[in-house]
CSV table of C-alpha atoms in Angstrom, one decimal:
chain,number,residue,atom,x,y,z
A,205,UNK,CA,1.1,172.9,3.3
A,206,UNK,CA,-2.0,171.2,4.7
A,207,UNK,CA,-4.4,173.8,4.6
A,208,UNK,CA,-4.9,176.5,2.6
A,209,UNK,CA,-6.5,180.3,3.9
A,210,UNK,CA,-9.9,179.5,2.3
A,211,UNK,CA,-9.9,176.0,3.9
A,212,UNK,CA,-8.8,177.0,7.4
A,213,UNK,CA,-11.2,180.3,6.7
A,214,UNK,CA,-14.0,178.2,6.0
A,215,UNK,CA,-13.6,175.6,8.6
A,216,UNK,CA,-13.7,178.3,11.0
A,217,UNK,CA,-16.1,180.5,9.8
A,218,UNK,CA,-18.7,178.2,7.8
A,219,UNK,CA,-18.1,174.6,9.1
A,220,UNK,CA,-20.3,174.8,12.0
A,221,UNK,CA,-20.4,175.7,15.7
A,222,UNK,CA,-19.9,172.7,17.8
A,223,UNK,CA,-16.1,171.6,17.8
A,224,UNK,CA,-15.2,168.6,19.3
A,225,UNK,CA,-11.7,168.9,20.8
A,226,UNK,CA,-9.7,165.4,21.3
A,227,UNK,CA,-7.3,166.1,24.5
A,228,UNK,CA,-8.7,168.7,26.2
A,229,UNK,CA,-8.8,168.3,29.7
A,230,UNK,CA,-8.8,171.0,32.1
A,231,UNK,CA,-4.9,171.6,32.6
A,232,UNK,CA,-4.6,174.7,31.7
A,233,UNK,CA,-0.8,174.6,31.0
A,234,UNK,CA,-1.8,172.4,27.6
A,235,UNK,CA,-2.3,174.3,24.0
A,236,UNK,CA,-5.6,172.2,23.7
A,237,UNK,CA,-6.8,174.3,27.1
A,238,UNK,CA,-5.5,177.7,25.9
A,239,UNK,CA,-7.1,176.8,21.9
A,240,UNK,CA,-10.7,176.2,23.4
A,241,UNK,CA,-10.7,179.4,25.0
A,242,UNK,CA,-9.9,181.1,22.0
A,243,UNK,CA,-12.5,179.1,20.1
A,244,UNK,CA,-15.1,180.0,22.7
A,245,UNK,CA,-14.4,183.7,22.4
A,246,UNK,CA,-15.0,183.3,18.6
A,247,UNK,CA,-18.4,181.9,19.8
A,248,UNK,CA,-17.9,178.0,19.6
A,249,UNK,CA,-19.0,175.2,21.6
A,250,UNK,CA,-16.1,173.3,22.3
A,251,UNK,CA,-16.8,169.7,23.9
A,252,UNK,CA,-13.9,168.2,25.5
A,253,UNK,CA,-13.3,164.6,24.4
A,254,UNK,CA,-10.9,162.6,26.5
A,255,UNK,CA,-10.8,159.5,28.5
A,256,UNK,CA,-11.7,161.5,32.0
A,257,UNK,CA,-14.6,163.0,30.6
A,258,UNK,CA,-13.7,166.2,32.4
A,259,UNK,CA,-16.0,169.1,32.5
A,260,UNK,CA,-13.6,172.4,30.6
A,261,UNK,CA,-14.9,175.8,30.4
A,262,UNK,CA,-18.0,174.7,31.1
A,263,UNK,CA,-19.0,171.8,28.7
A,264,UNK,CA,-19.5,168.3,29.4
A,265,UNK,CA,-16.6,166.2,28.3
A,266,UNK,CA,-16.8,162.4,26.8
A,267,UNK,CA,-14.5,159.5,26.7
A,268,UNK,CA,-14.7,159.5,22.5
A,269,UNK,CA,-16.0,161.3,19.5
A,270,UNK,CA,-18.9,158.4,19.7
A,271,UNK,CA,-19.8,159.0,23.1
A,272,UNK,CA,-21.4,162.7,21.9
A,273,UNK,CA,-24.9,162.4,21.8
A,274,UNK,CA,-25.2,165.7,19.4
A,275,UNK,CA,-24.0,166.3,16.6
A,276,UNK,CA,-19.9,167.4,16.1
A,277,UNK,CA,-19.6,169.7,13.3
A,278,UNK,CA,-15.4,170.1,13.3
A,279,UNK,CA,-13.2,167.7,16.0
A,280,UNK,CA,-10.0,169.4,16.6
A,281,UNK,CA,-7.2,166.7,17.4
A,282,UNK,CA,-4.5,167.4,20.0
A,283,UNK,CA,-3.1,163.9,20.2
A,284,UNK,CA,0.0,162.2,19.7
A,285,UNK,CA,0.1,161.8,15.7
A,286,UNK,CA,0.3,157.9,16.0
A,287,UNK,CA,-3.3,158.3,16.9
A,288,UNK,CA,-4.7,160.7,14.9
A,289,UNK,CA,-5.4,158.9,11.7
A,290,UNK,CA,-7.9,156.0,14.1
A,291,UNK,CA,-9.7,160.0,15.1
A,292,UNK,CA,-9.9,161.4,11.9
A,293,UNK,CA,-11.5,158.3,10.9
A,294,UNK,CA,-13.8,158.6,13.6
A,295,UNK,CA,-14.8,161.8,12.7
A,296,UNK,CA,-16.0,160.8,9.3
A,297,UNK,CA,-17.7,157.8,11.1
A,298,UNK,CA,-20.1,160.7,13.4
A,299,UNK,CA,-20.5,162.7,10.5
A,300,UNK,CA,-18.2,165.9,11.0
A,301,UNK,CA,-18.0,168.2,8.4
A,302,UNK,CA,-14.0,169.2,9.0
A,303,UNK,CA,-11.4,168.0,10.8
A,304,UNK,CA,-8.4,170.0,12.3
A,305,UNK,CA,-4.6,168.5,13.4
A,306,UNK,CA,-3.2,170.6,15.2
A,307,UNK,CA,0.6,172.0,15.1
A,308,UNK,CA,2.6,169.0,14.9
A,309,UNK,CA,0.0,166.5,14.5
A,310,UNK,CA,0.8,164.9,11.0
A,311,UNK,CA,-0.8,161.9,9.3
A,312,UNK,CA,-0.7,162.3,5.7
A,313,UNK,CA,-2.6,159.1,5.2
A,314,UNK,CA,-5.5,159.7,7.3
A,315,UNK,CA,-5.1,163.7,5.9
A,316,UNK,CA,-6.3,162.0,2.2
A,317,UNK,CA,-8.8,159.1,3.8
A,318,UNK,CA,-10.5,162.3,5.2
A,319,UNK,CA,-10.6,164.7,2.3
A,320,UNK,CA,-11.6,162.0,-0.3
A,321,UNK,CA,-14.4,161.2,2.3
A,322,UNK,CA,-15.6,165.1,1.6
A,323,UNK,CA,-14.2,166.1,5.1
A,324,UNK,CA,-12.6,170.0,5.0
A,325,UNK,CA,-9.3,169.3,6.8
A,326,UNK,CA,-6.4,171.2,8.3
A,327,UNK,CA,-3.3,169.4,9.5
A,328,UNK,CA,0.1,170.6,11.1
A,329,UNK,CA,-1.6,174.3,12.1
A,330,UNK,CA,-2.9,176.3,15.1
A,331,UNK,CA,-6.4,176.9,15.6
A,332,UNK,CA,-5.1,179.4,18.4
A,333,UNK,CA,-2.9,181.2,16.1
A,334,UNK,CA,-4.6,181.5,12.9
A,335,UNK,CA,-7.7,182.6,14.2
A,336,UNK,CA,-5.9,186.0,14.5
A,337,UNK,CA,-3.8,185.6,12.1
A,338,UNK,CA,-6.7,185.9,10.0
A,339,UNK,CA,-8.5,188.6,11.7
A,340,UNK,CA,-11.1,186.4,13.1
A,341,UNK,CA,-11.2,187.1,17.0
């Protein structure tokens, strides 16, 4: 398991306000659509990073997590796990405090790289379902 209730707790609870969320566009068939909803509701921003730079529910997107001229406090990854490890890396490069793979996005590599660099990180689970699973929203 690659992510434990306190971890997953804590990333969504304590970890900050401002998730970036790699593959959000605005097609609303897509999990990454439907998950940033849910995050909203439980009062984040989510900034939609992908290479159309779409504007979803309301937030400026941009082409990469380098392209965000705040700060990021958790990116939420909903890419093809091939790529995920070059994002989770990027993450640490911005400063993020957590990073989240989403169900079926596995990289046990960049998983370690990103805990040994102090990152909080969640791999192979659903935002969208454990945030009531764990009585959160």
């Amino acid at each position: 398991m690659y992510g434990d209730d306190a971890t997953i707790r804590q990333i969504l609870t304590a970890s900050g306000d401002t998730w970036a969320v790699v593959g959000l566009s605005g097609n609303p068939e897509r999990a990454a659509y439907r998950v940033a909803e849910k995050l909203q509701r439980l009062g984040k921003r989510v900034v939609p990073v992908h290479p159309k730079a779409e504007t979803v529910h309301g937030e400026q997107g941009y082409p990469s997590l380098a392209e965000i001229p705040f700060p990021v406090d958790v990116v939420n990854v909903f890419v093809n796990s091939a790529h995920a490890g070059g994002i989770a890396d990027q993450a640490v490069a911005i400063g993020a405090k957590a990073v989240w793979f989403q169900l079926d996005v596995i990289d046990e590599a960049a998983y370690d790289r990103t805990r040994e660099a102090g990152l909080l990180m969640v791999m192979d689970r659903s935002a969208g379902r454990e945030i009531p699973r764990l009585g959160l929203g």
